[in-house]
Amino acid sequence: MRTLVIAAIAMLGVAMPAQAQSESLAPDLLTILTSDQPQTQLMSLILTRASLAEGAQARILLCDSAGDLALREAPEASTQPMQPRGFSPRSMLEGLMADGVQVQVCAIYLPNSEATQDDLLEGVSVATPPEIADVMMAPSTRLFTF
């Protein structure tokens, strides 16, 4: 019996690094964006796109002023193309959504703005704190915050 327990512990020691390694190859990624600054917004979305190219499964949470990116009538600054490739934060967000990235606004965004659910882009939903907490607590989740 003692030999069996030792063998089981040894097998767990071998299996756990393999599991951690496979998780690190394709981590879940939660990008939390709060900044209203277009350069910060665009860079966070560029990094999210780059992570997708590396195999990550991404999700975007827009809070505070960054929630305005998800409005049908987005702020003009977020629609202006930037150098060097001519993307805007809004065009990058729409491209990520077209690629299947889930985009949500924080649960407190709509109640604390003049916007309503009808003002959000099609496909953007309102996140609930328990659902985001589950994502944040998952061992494979990496957080990007901007």
PDB file of N, CA, C and O in Angstrom, residues 16-50:
ATOM      1  N   MET A  16       1.528  17.364 -12.973  1.00  0.00           N
ATOM      2  CA  MET A  16       1.253  18.771 -12.689  1.00  0.00           C
ATOM      3  C   MET A  16       2.100  19.713 -13.545  1.00  0.00           C
ATOM      4  O   MET A  16       1.566  20.651 -14.115  1.00  0.00           O
ATOM      5  N   PRO A  17       3.418  19.508 -13.698  1.00  0.00           N
ATOM      6  CA  PRO A  17       4.163  20.410 -14.576  1.00  0.00           C
ATOM      7  C   PRO A  17       3.664  20.346 -16.014  1.00  0.00           C
ATOM      8  O   PRO A  17       3.615  21.358 -16.701  1.00  0.00           O
ATOM      9  N   ALA A  18       3.244  19.179 -16.470  1.00  0.00           N
ATOM     10  CA  ALA A  18       2.727  19.064 -17.831  1.00  0.00           C
ATOM     11  C   ALA A  18       1.446  19.876 -17.975  1.00  0.00           C
ATOM     12  O   ALA A  18       1.228  20.555 -18.974  1.00  0.00           O
ATOM     13  N   GLN A  19       0.573  19.827 -16.970  1.00  0.00           N
ATOM     14  CA  GLN A  19      -0.662  20.591 -17.011  1.00  0.00           C
ATOM     15  C   GLN A  19      -0.351  22.087 -16.990  1.00  0.00           C
ATOM     16  O   GLN A  19      -0.905  22.849 -17.769  1.00  0.00           O
ATOM     17  N   ALA A  20       0.538  22.511 -16.119  1.00  0.00           N
ATOM     18  CA  ALA A  20       0.900  23.920 -16.037  1.00  0.00           C
ATOM     19  C   ALA A  20       1.513  24.384 -17.356  1.00  0.00           C
ATOM     20  O   ALA A  20       1.245  25.486 -17.821  1.00  0.00           O
ATOM     21  N   GLN A  21       2.314  23.535 -17.965  1.00  0.00           N
ATOM     22  CA  GLN A  21       2.935  23.889 -19.228  1.00  0.00           C
ATOM     23  C   GLN A  21       1.871  24.054 -20.315  1.00  0.00           C
ATOM     24  O   GLN A  21       1.897  25.009 -21.075  1.00  0.00           O
ATOM     25  N   SER A  22       0.910  23.139 -20.382  1.00  0.00           N
ATOM     26  CA  SER A  22      -0.119  23.257 -21.411  1.00  0.00           C
ATOM     27  C   SER A  22      -0.984  24.491 -21.180  1.00  0.00           C
ATOM     28  O   SER A  22      -1.399  25.140 -22.118  1.00  0.00           O
ATOM     29  N   GLU A  23      -1.258  24.831 -19.913  1.00  0.00           N
ATOM     30  CA  GLU A  23      -2.028  26.039 -19.623  1.00  0.00           C
ATOM     31  C   GLU A  23      -1.259  27.286 -20.032  1.00  0.00           C
ATOM     32  O   GLU A  23      -1.836  28.241 -20.516  1.00  0.00           O
ATOM     33  N   SER A  24       0.068  27.286 -19.867  1.00  0.00           N
ATOM     34  CA  SER A  24       0.837  28.470 -20.210  1.00  0.00           C
ATOM     35  C   SER A  24       0.929  28.655 -21.717  1.00  0.00           C
ATOM     36  O   SER A  24       1.178  29.746 -22.190  1.00  0.00           O
ATOM     37  N   LEU A  25       0.693  27.583 -22.488  1.00  0.00           N
ATOM     38  CA  LEU A  25       0.718  27.729 -23.933  1.00  0.00           C
ATOM     39  C   LEU A  25      -0.542  28.418 -24.456  1.00  0.00           C
ATOM     40  O   LEU A  25      -0.509  29.070 -25.482  1.00  0.00           O
ATOM     41  N   ALA A  26      -1.659  28.272 -23.785  1.00  0.00           N
ATOM     42  CA  ALA A  26      -2.906  28.882 -24.231  1.00  0.00           C
ATOM     43  C   ALA A  26      -3.698  29.402 -23.038  1.00  0.00           C
ATOM     44  O   ALA A  26      -4.761  28.899 -22.725  1.00  0.00           O
ATOM     45  N   PRO A  27      -3.185  30.422 -22.371  1.00  0.00           N
ATOM     46  CA  PRO A  27      -3.903  30.924 -21.199  1.00  0.00           C
ATOM     47  C   PRO A  27      -5.153  31.694 -21.603  1.00  0.00           C
ATOM     48  O   PRO A  27      -5.253  32.225 -22.704  1.00  0.00           O
ATOM     49  N   ASP A  28      -6.086  31.749 -20.702  1.00  0.00           N
ATOM     50  CA  ASP A  28      -7.211  32.650 -20.876  1.00  0.00           C
ATOM     51  C   ASP A  28      -6.692  34.041 -20.547  1.00  0.00           C
ATOM     52  O   ASP A  28      -5.830  34.197 -19.689  1.00  0.00           O
ATOM     53  N   LEU A  29      -7.203  35.019 -21.226  1.00  0.00           N
ATOM     54  CA  LEU A  29      -6.736  36.384 -21.044  1.00  0.00           C
ATOM     55  C   LEU A  29      -7.929  37.282 -20.799  1.00  0.00           C
ATOM     56  O   LEU A  29      -8.892  37.261 -21.571  1.00  0.00           O
ATOM     57  N   LEU A  30      -7.883  38.028 -19.725  1.00  0.00           N
ATOM     58  CA  LEU A  30      -8.903  39.023 -19.438  1.00  0.00           C
ATOM     59  C   LEU A  30      -8.238  40.388 -19.504  1.00  0.00           C
ATOM     60  O   LEU A  30      -7.351  40.696 -18.705  1.00  0.00           O
ATOM     61  N   THR A  31      -8.637  41.185 -20.489  1.00  0.00           N
ATOM     62  CA  THR A  31      -8.141  42.544 -20.620  1.00  0.00           C
ATOM     63  C   THR A  31      -9.177  43.462 -19.981  1.00  0.00           C
ATOM     64  O   THR A  31     -10.324  43.505 -20.434  1.00  0.00           O
ATOM     65  N   ILE A  32      -8.760  44.158 -18.926  1.00  0.00           N
ATOM     66  CA  ILE A  32      -9.646  45.114 -18.252  1.00  0.00           C
ATOM     67  C   ILE A  32      -9.152  46.505 -18.619  1.00  0.00           C
ATOM     68  O   ILE A  32      -8.025  46.882 -18.306  1.00  0.00           O
ATOM     69  N   LEU A  33     -10.000  47.231 -19.304  1.00  0.00           N
ATOM     70  CA  LEU A  33      -9.632  48.549 -19.811  1.00  0.00           C
ATOM     71  C   LEU A  33     -10.506  49.600 -19.147  1.00  0.00           C
ATOM     72  O   LEU A  33     -11.739  49.511 -19.194  1.00  0.00           O
ATOM     73  N   THR A  34      -9.858  50.593 -18.507  1.00  0.00           N
ATOM     74  CA  THR A  34     -10.581  51.682 -17.855  1.00  0.00           C
ATOM     75  C   THR A  34     -10.184  53.052 -18.396  1.00  0.00           C
ATOM     76  O   THR A  34     -10.920  54.013 -18.213  1.00  0.00           O
ATOM     77  N   SER A  35      -9.053  53.135 -19.066  1.00  0.00           N
ATOM     78  CA  SER A  35      -8.525  54.417 -19.526  1.00  0.00           C
ATOM     79  C   SER A  35      -9.361  55.015 -20.652  1.00  0.00           C
ATOM     80  O   SER A  35      -9.836  54.313 -21.535  1.00  0.00           O
ATOM     81  N   ASP A  36      -9.479  56.338 -20.625  1.00  0.00           N
ATOM     82  CA  ASP A  36     -10.142  57.035 -21.720  1.00  0.00           C
ATOM     83  C   ASP A  36      -9.131  57.567 -22.731  1.00  0.00           C
ATOM     84  O   ASP A  36      -9.492  58.220 -23.697  1.00  0.00           O
ATOM     85  N   GLN A  37      -7.861  57.255 -22.525  1.00  0.00           N
ATOM     86  CA  GLN A  37      -6.804  57.736 -23.414  1.00  0.00           C
ATOM     87  C   GLN A  37      -6.686  56.835 -24.651  1.00  0.00           C
ATOM     88  O   GLN A  37      -6.429  55.633 -24.516  1.00  0.00           O
ATOM     89  N   PRO A  38      -6.874  57.384 -25.855  1.00  0.00           N
ATOM     90  CA  PRO A  38      -6.872  56.566 -27.065  1.00  0.00           C
ATOM     91  C   PRO A  38      -5.611  55.722 -27.265  1.00  0.00           C
ATOM     92  O   PRO A  38      -5.703  54.569 -27.697  1.00  0.00           O
ATOM     93  N   GLN A  39      -4.434  56.259 -26.966  1.00  0.00           N
ATOM     94  CA  GLN A  39      -3.217  55.472 -27.145  1.00  0.00           C
ATOM     95  C   GLN A  39      -3.200  54.273 -26.201  1.00  0.00           C
ATOM     96  O   GLN A  39      -2.819  53.166 -26.601  1.00  0.00           O
ATOM     97  N   THR A  40      -3.609  54.476 -24.969  1.00  0.00           N
ATOM     98  CA  THR A  40      -3.668  53.370 -24.009  1.00  0.00           C
ATOM     99  C   THR A  40      -4.708  52.351 -24.449  1.00  0.00           C
ATOM    100  O   THR A  40      -4.464  51.141 -24.402  1.00  0.00           O
ATOM    101  N   GLN A  41      -5.856  52.821 -24.883  1.00  0.00           N
ATOM    102  CA  GLN A  41      -6.895  51.919 -25.361  1.00  0.00           C
ATOM    103  C   GLN A  41      -6.392  51.076 -26.531  1.00  0.00           C
ATOM    104  O   GLN A  41      -6.538  49.850 -26.532  1.00  0.00           O
ATOM    105  N   LEU A  42      -5.801  51.740 -27.512  1.00  0.00           N
ATOM    106  CA  LEU A  42      -5.329  51.012 -28.692  1.00  0.00           C
ATOM    107  C   LEU A  42      -4.238  50.021 -28.327  1.00  0.00           C
ATOM    108  O   LEU A  42      -4.269  48.869 -28.774  1.00  0.00           O
ATOM    109  N   MET A  43      -3.290  50.427 -27.498  1.00  0.00           N
ATOM    110  CA  MET A  43      -2.206  49.505 -27.145  1.00  0.00           C
ATOM    111  C   MET A  43      -2.731  48.290 -26.393  1.00  0.00           C
ATOM    112  O   MET A  43      -2.278  47.163 -26.634  1.00  0.00           O
ATOM    113  N   SER A  44      -3.697  48.479 -25.516  1.00  0.00           N
ATOM    114  CA  SER A  44      -4.245  47.329 -24.792  1.00  0.00           C
ATOM    115  C   SER A  44      -4.913  46.354 -25.760  1.00  0.00           C
ATOM    116  O   SER A  44      -4.808  45.133 -25.606  1.00  0.00           O
ATOM    117  N   LEU A  45      -5.579  46.876 -26.769  1.00  0.00           N
ATOM    118  CA  LEU A  45      -6.257  46.029 -27.741  1.00  0.00           C
ATOM    119  C   LEU A  45      -5.268  45.384 -28.708  1.00  0.00           C
ATOM    120  O   LEU A  45      -5.456  44.240 -29.136  1.00  0.00           O
ATOM    121  N   ILE A  46      -4.186  46.092 -29.033  1.00  0.00           N
ATOM    122  CA  ILE A  46      -3.122  45.507 -29.863  1.00  0.00           C
ATOM    123  C   ILE A  46      -2.487  44.328 -29.129  1.00  0.00           C
ATOM    124  O   ILE A  46      -2.242  43.268 -29.718  1.00  0.00           O
ATOM    125  N   LEU A  47      -2.216  44.499 -27.839  1.00  0.00           N
ATOM    126  CA  LEU A  47      -1.628  43.404 -27.058  1.00  0.00           C
ATOM    127  C   LEU A  47      -2.594  42.235 -26.913  1.00  0.00           C
ATOM    128  O   LEU A  47      -2.187  41.068 -26.922  1.00  0.00           O
ATOM    129  N   THR A  48      -3.873  42.533 -26.804  1.00  0.00           N
ATOM    130  CA  THR A  48      -4.876  41.464 -26.760  1.00  0.00           C
ATOM    131  C   THR A  48      -4.873  40.711 -28.081  1.00  0.00           C
ATOM    132  O   THR A  48      -4.886  39.476 -28.107  1.00  0.00           O
ATOM    133  N   ARG A  49      -4.832  41.424 -29.207  1.00  0.00           N
ATOM    134  CA  ARG A  49      -4.780  40.797 -30.525  1.00  0.00           C
ATOM    135  C   ARG A  49      -3.526  39.938 -30.658  1.00  0.00           C
ATOM    136  O   ARG A  49      -3.579  38.817 -31.158  1.00  0.00           O
ATOM    137  N   ALA A  50      -2.384  40.442 -30.195  1.00  0.00           N
ATOM    138  CA  ALA A  50      -1.137  39.678 -30.272  1.00  0.00           C
ATOM    139  C   ALA A  50      -1.229  38.404 -29.437  1.00  0.00           C
ATOM    140  O   ALA A  50      -0.705  37.359 -29.830  1.00  0.00           O
TER     141      ALA A  50
END
